[in-house]
mmCIF file of C-alpha atoms and ligand atoms in Angstrom:
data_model
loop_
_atom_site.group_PDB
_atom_site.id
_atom_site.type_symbol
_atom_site.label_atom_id
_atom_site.label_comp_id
_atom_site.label_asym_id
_atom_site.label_seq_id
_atom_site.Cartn_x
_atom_site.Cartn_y
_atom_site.Cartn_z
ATOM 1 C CA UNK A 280 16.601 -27.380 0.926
ATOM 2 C CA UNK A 281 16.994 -24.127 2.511
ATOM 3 C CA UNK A 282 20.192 -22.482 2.911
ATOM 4 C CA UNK A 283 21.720 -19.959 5.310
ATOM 5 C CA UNK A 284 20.918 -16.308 4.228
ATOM 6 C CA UNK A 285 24.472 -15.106 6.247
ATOM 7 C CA UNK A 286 26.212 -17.616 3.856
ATOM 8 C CA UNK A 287 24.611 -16.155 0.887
ATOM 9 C CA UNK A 288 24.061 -12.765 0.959
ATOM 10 C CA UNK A 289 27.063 -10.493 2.116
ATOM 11 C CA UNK A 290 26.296 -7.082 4.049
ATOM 12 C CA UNK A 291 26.047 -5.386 0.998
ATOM 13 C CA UNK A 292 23.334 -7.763 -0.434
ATOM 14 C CA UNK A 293 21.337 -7.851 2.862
ATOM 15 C CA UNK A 294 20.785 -3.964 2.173
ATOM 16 C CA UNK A 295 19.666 -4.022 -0.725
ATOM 17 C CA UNK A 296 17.200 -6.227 0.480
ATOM 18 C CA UNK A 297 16.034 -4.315 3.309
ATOM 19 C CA UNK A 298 16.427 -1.622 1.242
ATOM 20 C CA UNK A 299 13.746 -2.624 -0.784
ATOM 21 C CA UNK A 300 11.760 -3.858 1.608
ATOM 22 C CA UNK A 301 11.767 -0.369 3.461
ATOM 23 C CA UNK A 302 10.775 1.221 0.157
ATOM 24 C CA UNK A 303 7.101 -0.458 0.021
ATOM 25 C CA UNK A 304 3.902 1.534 1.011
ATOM 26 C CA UNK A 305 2.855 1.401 4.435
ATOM 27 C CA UNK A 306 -0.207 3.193 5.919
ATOM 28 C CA UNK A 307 0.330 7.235 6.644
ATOM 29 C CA UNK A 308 4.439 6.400 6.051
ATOM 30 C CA UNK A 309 4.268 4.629 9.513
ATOM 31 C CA UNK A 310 6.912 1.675 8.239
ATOM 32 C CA UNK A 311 5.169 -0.311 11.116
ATOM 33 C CA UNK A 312 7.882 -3.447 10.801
ATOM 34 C CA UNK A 313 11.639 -4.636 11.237
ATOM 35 C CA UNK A 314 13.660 -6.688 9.980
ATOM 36 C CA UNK A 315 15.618 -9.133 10.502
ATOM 37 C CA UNK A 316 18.570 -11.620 8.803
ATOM 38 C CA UNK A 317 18.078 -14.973 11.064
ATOM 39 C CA UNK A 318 17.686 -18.961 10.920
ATOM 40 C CA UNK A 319 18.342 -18.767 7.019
ATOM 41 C CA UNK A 320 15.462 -16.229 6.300
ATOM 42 C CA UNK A 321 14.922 -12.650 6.204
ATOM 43 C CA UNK A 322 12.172 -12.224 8.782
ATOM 44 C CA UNK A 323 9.673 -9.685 8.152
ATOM 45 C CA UNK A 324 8.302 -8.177 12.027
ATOM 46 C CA UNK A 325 5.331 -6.013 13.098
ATOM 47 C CA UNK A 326 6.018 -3.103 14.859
ATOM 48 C CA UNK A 327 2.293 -2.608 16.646
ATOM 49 C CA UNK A 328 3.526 0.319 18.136
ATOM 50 C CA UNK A 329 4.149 2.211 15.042
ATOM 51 C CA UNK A 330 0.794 2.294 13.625
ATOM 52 C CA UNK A 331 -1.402 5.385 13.120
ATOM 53 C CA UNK A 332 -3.722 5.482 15.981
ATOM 54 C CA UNK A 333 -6.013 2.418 16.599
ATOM 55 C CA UNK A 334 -8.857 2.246 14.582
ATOM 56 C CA UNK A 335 -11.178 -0.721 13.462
ATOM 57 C CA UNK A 336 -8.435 -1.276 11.012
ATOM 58 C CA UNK A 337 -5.184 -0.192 12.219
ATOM 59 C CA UNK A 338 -4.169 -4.287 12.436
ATOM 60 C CA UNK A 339 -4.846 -4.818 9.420
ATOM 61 C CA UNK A 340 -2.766 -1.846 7.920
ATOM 62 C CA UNK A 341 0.128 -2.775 10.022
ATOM 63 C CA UNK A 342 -0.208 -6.152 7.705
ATOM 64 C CA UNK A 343 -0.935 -4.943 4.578
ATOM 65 C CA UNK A 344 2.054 -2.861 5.011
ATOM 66 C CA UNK A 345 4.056 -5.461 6.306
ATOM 67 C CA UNK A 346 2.788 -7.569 3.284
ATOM 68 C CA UNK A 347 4.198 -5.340 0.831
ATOM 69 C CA UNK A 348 7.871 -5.483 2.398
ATOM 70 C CA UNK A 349 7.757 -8.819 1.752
ATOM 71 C CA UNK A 350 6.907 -8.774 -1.511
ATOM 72 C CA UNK A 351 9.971 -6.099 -2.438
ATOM 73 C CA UNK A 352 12.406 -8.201 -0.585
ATOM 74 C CA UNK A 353 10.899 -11.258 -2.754
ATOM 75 C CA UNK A 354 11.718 -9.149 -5.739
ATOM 76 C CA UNK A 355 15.158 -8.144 -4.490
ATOM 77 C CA UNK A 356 16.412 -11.826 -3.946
ATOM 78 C CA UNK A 357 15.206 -12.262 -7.444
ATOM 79 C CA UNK A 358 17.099 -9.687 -9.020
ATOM 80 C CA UNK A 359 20.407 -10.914 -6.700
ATOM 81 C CA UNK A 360 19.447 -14.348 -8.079
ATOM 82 C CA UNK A 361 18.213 -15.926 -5.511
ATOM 83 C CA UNK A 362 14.431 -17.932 -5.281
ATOM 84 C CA UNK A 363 12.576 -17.292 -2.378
ATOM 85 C CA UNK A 364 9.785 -18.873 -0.587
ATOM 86 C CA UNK A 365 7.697 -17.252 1.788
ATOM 87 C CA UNK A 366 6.050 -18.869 5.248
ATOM 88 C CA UNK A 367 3.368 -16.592 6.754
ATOM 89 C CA UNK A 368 3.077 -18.597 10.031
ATOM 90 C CA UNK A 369 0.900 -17.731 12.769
ATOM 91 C CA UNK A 370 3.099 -18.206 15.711
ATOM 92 C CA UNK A 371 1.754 -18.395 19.082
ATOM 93 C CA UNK A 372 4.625 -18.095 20.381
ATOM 94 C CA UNK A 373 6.179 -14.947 18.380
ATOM 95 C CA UNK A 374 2.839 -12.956 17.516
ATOM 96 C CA UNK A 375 5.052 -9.940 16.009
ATOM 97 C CA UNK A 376 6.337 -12.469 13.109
ATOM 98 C CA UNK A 377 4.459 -11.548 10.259
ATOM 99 C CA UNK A 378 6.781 -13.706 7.224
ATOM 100 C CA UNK A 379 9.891 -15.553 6.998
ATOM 101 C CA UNK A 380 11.391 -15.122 3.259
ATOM 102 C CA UNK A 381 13.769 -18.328 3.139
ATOM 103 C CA UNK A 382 16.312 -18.646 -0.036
ATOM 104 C CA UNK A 383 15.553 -21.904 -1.645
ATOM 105 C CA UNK A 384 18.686 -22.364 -3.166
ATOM 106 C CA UNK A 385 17.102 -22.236 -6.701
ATOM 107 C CA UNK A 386 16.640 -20.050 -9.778
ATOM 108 C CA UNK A 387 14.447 -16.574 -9.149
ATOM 109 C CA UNK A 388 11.365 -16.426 -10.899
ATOM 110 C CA UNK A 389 12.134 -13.656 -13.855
ATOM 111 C CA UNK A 390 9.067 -11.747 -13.593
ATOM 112 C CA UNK A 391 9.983 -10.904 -9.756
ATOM 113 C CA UNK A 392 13.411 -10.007 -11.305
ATOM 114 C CA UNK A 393 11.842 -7.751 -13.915
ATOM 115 C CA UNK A 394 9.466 -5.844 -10.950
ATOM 116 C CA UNK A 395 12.811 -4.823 -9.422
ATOM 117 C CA UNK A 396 13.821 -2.044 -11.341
ATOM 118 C CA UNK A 397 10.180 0.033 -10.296
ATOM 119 C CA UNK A 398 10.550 -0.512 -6.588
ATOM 120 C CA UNK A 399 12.599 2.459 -6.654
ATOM 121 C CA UNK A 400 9.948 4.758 -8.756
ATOM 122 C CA UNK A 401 6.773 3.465 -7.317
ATOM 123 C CA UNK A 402 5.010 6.427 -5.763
ATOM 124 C CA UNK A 403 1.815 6.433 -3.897
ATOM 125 C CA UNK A 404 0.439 9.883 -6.458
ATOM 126 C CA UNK A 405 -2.090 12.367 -4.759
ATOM 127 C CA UNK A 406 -1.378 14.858 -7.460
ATOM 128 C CA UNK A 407 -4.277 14.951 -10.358
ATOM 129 C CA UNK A 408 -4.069 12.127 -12.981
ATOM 130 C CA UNK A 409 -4.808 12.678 -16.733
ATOM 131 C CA UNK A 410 -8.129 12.388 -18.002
ATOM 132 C CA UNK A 411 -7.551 9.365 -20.106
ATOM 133 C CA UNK A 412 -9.171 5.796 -19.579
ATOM 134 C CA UNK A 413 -6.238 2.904 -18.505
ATOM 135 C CA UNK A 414 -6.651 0.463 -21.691
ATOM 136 C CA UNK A 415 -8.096 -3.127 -21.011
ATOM 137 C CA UNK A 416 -5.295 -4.887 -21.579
ATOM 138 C CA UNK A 417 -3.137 -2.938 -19.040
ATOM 139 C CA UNK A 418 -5.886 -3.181 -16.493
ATOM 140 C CA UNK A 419 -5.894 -7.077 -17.572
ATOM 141 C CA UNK A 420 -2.383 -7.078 -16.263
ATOM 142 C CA UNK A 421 -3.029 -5.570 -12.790
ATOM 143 C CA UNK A 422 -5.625 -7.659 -12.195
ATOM 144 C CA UNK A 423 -3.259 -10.628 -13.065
ATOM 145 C CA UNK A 424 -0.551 -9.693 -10.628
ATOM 146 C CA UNK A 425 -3.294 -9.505 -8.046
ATOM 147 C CA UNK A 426 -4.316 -12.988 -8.886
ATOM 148 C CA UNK A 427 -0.753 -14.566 -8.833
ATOM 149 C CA UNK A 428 -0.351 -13.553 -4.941
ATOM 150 C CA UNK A 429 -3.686 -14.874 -4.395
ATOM 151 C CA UNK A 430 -5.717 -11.439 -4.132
ATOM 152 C CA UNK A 431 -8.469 -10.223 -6.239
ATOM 153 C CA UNK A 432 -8.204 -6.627 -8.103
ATOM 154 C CA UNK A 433 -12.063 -6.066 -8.625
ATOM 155 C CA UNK A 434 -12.330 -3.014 -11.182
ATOM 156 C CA UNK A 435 -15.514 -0.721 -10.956
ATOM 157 C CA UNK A 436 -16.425 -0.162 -14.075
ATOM 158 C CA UNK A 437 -20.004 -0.544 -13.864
ATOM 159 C CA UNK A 438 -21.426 3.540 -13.071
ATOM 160 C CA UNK A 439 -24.004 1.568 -9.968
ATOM 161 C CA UNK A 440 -21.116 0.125 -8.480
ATOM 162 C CA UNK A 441 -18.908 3.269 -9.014
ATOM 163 C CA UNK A 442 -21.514 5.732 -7.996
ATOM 164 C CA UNK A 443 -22.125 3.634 -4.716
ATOM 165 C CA UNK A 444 -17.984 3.727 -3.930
ATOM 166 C CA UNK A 445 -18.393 7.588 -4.276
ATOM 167 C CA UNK A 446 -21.339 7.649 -1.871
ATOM 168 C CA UNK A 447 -19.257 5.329 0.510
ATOM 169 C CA UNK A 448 -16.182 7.471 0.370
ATOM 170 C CA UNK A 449 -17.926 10.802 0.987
ATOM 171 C CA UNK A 450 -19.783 9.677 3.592
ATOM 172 C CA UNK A 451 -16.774 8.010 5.100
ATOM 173 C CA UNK A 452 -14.978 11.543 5.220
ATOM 174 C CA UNK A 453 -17.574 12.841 6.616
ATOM 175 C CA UNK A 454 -18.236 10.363 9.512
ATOM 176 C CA UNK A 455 -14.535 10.573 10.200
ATOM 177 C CA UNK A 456 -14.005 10.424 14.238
ATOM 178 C CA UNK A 457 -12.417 13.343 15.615
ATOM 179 C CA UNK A 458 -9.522 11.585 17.613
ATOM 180 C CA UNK A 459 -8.811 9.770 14.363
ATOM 181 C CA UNK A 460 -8.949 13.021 12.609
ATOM 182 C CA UNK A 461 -6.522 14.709 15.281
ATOM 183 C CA UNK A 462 -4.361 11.934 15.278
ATOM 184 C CA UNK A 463 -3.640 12.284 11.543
ATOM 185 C CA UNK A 464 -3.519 16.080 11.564
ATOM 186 C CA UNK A 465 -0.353 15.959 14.166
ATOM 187 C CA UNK A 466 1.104 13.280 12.329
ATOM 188 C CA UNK A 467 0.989 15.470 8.947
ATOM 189 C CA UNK A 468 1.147 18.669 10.563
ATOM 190 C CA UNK A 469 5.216 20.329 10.446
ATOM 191 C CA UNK A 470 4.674 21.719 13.622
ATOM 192 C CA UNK A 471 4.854 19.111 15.828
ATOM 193 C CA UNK A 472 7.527 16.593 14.397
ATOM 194 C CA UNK A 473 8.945 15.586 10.900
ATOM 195 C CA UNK A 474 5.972 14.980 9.131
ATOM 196 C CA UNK A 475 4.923 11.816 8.205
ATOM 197 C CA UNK A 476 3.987 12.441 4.438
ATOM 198 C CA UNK A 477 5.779 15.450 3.777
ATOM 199 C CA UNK A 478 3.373 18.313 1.873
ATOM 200 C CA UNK A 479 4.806 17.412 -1.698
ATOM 201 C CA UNK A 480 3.721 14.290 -1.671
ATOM 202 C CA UNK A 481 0.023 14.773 -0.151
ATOM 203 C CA UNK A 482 -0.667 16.368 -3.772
ATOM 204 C CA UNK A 483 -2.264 19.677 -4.065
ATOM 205 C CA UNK A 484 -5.806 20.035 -2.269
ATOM 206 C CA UNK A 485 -8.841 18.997 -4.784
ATOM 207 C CA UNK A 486 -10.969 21.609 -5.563
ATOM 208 C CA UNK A 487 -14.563 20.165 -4.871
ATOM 209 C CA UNK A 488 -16.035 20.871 -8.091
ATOM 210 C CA UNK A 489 -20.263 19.298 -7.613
ATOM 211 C CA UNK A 490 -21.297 17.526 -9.440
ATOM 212 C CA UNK A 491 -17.914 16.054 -10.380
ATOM 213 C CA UNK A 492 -16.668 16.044 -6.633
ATOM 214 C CA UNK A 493 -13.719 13.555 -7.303
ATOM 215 C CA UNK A 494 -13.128 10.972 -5.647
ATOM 216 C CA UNK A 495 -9.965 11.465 -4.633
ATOM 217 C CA UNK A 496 -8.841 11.277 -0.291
ATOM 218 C CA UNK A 497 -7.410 14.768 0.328
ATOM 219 C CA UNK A 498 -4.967 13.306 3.750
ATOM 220 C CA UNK A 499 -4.680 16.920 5.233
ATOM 221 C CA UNK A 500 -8.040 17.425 4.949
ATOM 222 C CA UNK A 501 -9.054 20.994 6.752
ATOM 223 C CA UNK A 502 -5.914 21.315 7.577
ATOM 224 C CA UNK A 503 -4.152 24.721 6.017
ATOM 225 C CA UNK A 504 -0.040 23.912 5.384
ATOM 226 C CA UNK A 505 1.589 26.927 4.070
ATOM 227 C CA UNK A 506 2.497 26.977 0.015
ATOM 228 C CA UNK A 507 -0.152 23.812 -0.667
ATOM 229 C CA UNK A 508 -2.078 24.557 -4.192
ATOM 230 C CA UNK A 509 -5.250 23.849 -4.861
ATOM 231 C CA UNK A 510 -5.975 22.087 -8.176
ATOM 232 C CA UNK A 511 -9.126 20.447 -10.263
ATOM 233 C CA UNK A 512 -9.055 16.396 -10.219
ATOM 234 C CA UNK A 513 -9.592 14.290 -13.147
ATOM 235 C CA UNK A 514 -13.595 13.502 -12.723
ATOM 236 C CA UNK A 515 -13.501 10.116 -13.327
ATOM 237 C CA UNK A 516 -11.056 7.946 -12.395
ATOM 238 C CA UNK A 517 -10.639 4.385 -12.893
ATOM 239 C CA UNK A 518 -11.513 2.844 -9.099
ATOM 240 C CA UNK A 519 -11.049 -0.752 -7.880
ATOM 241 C CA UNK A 520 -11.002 -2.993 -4.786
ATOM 242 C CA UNK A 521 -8.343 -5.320 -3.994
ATOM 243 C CA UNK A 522 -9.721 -8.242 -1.976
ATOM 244 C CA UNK A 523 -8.786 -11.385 -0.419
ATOM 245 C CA UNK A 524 -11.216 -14.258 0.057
ATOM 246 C CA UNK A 525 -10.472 -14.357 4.002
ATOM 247 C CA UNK A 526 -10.323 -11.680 6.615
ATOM 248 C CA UNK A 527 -7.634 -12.295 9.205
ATOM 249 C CA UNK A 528 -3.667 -11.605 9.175
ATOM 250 C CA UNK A 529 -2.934 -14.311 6.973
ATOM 251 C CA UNK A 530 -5.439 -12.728 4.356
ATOM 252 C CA UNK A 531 -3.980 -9.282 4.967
ATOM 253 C CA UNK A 532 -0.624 -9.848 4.345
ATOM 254 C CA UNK A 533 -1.812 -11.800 1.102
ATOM 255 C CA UNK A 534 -3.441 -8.371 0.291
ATOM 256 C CA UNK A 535 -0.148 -6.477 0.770
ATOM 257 C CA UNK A 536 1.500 -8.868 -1.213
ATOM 258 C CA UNK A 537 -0.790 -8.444 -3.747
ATOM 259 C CA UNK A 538 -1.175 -4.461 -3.524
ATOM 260 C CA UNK A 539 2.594 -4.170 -4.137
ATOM 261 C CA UNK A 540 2.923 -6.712 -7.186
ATOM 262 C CA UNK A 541 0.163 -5.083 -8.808
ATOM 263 C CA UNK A 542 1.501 -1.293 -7.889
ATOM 264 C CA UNK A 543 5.081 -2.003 -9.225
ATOM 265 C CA UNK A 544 3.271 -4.235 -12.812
ATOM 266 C CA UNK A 545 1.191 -0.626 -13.124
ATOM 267 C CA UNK A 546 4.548 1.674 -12.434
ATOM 268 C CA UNK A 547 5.756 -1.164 -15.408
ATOM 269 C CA UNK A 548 3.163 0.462 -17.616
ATOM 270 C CA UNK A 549 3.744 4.503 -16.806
ATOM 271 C CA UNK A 550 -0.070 3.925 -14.040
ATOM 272 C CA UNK A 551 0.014 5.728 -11.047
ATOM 273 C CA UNK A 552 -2.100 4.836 -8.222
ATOM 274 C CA UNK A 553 -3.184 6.621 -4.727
ATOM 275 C CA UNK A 554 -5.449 5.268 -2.120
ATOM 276 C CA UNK A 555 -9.126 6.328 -0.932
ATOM 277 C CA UNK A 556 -9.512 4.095 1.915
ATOM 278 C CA UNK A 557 -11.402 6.209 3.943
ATOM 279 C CA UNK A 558 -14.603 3.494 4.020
ATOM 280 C CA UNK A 559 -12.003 0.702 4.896
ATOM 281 C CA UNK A 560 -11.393 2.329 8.090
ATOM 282 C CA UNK A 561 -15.129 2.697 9.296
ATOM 283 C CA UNK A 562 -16.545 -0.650 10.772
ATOM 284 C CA UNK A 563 -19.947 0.205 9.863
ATOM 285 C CA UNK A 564 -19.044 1.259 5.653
ATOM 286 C CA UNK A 565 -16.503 -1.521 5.479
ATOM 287 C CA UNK A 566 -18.765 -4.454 4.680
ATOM 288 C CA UNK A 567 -20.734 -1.769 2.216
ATOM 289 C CA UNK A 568 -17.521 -1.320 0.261
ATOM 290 C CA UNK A 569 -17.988 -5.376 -1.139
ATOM 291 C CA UNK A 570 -21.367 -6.830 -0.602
ATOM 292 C CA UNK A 571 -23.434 -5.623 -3.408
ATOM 293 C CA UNK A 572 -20.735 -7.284 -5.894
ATOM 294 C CA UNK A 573 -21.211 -10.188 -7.777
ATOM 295 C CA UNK A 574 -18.558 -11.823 -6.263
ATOM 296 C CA UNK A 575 -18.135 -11.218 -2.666
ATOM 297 C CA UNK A 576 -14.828 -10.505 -1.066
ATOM 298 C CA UNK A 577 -13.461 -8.817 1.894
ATOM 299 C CA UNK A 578 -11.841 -5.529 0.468
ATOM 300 C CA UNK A 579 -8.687 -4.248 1.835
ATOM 301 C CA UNK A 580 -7.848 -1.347 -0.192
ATOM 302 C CA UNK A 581 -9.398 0.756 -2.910
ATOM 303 C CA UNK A 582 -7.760 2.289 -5.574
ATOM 304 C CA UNK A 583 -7.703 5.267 -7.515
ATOM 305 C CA UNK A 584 -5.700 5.006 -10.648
ATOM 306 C CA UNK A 585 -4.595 6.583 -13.928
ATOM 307 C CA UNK A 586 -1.699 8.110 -15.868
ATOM 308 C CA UNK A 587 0.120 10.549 -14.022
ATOM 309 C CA UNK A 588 0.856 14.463 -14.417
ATOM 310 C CA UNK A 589 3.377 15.007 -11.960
ATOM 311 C CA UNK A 590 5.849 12.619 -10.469
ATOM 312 C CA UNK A 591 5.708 13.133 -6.728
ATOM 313 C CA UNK A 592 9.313 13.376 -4.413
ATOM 314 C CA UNK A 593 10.017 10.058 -2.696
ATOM 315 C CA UNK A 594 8.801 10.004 0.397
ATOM 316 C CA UNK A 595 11.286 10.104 3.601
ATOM 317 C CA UNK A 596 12.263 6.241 5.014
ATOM 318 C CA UNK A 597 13.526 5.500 8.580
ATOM 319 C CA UNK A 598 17.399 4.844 8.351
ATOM 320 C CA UNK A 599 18.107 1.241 8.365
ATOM 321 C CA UNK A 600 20.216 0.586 11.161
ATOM 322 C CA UNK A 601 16.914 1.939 12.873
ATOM 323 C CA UNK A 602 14.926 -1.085 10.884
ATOM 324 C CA UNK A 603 17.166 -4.447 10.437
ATOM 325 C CA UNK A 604 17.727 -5.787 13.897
ATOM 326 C CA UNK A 605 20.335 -8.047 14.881
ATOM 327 C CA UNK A 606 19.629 -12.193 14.079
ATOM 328 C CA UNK A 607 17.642 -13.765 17.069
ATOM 329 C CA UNK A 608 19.888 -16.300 18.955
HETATM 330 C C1 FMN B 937 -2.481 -0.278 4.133
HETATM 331 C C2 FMN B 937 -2.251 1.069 3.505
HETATM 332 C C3 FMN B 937 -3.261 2.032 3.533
HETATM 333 C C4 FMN B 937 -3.054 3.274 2.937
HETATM 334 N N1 FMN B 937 -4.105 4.185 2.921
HETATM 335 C C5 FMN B 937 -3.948 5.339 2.227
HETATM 336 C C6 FMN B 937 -5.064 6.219 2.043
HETATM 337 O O1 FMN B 937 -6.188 5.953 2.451
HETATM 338 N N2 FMN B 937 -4.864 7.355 1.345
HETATM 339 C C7 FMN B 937 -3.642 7.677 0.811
HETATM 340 O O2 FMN B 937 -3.530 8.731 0.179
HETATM 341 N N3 FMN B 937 -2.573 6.859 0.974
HETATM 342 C C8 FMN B 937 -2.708 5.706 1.647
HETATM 343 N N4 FMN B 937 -1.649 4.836 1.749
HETATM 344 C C9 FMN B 937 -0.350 5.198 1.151
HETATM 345 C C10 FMN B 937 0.688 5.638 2.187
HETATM 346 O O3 FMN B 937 0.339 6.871 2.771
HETATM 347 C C11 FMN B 937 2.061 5.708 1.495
HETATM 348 O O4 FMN B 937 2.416 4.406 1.116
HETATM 349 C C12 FMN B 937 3.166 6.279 2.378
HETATM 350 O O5 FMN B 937 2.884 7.625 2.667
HETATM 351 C C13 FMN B 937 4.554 6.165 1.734
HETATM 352 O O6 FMN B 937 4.591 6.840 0.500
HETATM 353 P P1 FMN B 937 4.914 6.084 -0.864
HETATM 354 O O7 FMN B 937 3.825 5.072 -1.098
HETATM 355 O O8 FMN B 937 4.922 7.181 -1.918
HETATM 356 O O9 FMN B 937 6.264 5.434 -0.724
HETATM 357 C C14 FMN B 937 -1.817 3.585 2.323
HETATM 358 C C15 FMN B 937 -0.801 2.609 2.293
HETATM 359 C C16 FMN B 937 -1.012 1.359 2.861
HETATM 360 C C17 FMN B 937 0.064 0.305 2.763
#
């Protein structure tokens, strides 16, 4: 039986869980969603119009995004002691509706209770990463968290499949279309508005050291911003693909689900992870990024990971009277 989130959570309960559903990842810092305390749930909404400019897969990153906000408030309930259940229902009639978290009235599951105390630490890391391999068994662990929201972690540890990533990224940076490129320059650049990711969190610019270019997505890319270091990349990072067995918004927010549980199990275990998903957003390299592995899936992000060297600043949120809206009628 679901119960009435008003007649459970008080105000100050209701922020903490927007609170840490505001703190998830979302695609260049856009916070593309809103949310809202209504008909017993917290609903989870798209906001369309604050995505990065419209690319082959600016609908999916809206989900993603909105998929990982789910997943903290999931994690928040928890920790206030509440279960959850989630509905991602295509709607007809309300296509913004991305997921309704309803309170089930029982017990929390403890390992979403024990994720809560790294939602606040969890950093998307640009900065270099030590040198050392992450150990199977951590790596085991990822992948597992992955698996329990119904997404696939696929590690590249085979040097074809790695080398071919590489290729796939470089080229990707390469390709990159101009108005995309603009469009991300204003939306990091200081002069224009707040920035978006502020210049201590894009890490300091990679030095492209061939052969060893790493692969590592430099978001300011030709673009000078005053006081921003240059620094030398670990060469060899461990890379993987998260990937759902579908391809549509029901898959993607299963993906953001996914991405977050397996971020805040590898902030758990001291990882840090950034994001090269620079193929991702090309139509023509996107199917490359998957179909030459032994088990086909549709990739939605790929990851660079490792153990950190610097912990970056967090990076700024909207305030969240902008964010919770008022309960539907
Ligand atoms: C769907 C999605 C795609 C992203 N793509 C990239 C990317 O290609 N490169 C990158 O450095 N960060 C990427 N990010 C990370 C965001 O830029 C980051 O989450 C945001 O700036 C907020 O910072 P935080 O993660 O430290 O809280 C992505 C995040 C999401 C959810």
């Amino acid at each position: 039986m679901q119960h009435t989130v008003h007649a459970m959570l008080n105000t100050s309960e209701q922020l903490v869980v927007a609170a840490a559903a505001a703190a998830a990842p979302s695609v260049f810092n856009t916070q593309p969603w809103s949310f809202v305390f209504a008909d017993g749930a917290f609903e989870v909404r798209a906001d369309p119009d604050r995505a990065s400019m419209p690319t082959a897969s600016a609908a999916r990153d809206v989900r993603l995004s909105c998929g990982a906000a789910v997943f903290n408030a999931r994690v928040a309930l928890a920790r206030l002691g509440h279960g959850s259940e989630v509905s991602v229902l295509p709607d007809a009639a309300d296509p913004l509706l991305v997921a309704r978290v309803a309170l089930t009235g029982g017990k929390p599951d403890p390992a979403l209770d024990g994720l809560y105390r790294w939602v606040g630490s969890r950093r998307t890391n640009r900065y270099p990463f030590r040198p050392e391999a992450i150990p199977a068994g951590v790596l085991a662990r990822l992948h597992d968290a992955a698996r329990r929201e119904g997404a696939t972690l696929r590690l590249l540890d085979a040097e074809p499949e790695y080398q071919r990533m590489l290729t796939s990224i470089r080229r990707a940076t390469w390709t990159e279309d101009e108005a995309v490129r603009d469009d991300r320059d204003a939306r990091l650049s200081s002069r224009t508005d707040t920035p978006a990711i502020p210049a201590g969190n894009l890490g300091p610019v990679p030095r492209r050291e061939l052969p060893d270019d790493p692969p590592v997505r430099d978001m300011a890319e030709g673009l000078a911003l005053p006081g921003r270091a240059s620094a030398s990349f670990e060469p060899h990072p461990d890379l993987a693909v998260l990937e759902t067995a579908d391809d549509d918004p029901a898959a993607w927010i299963t993906a953001g689900q996914g991405l977050q549980r397996l971020l805040l199990e590898a902030t758990g275990h001291g990882i840090a992870a950034s994001f090269a998903n620079q193929p991702l957003e090309d139509a023509e390299l996107r199917p490359e990024v998957s179909d030459g592995a032994a088990h086909y899936g549709c990739p939605q992000m790929v990851l660079r990971m490792g153990y950190a060297t610097t912990q970056p600043p967090a990076s700024p949120r909207r305030p969240l009277n902008e964010v919770v809206g008022s309960a539907r009628g």
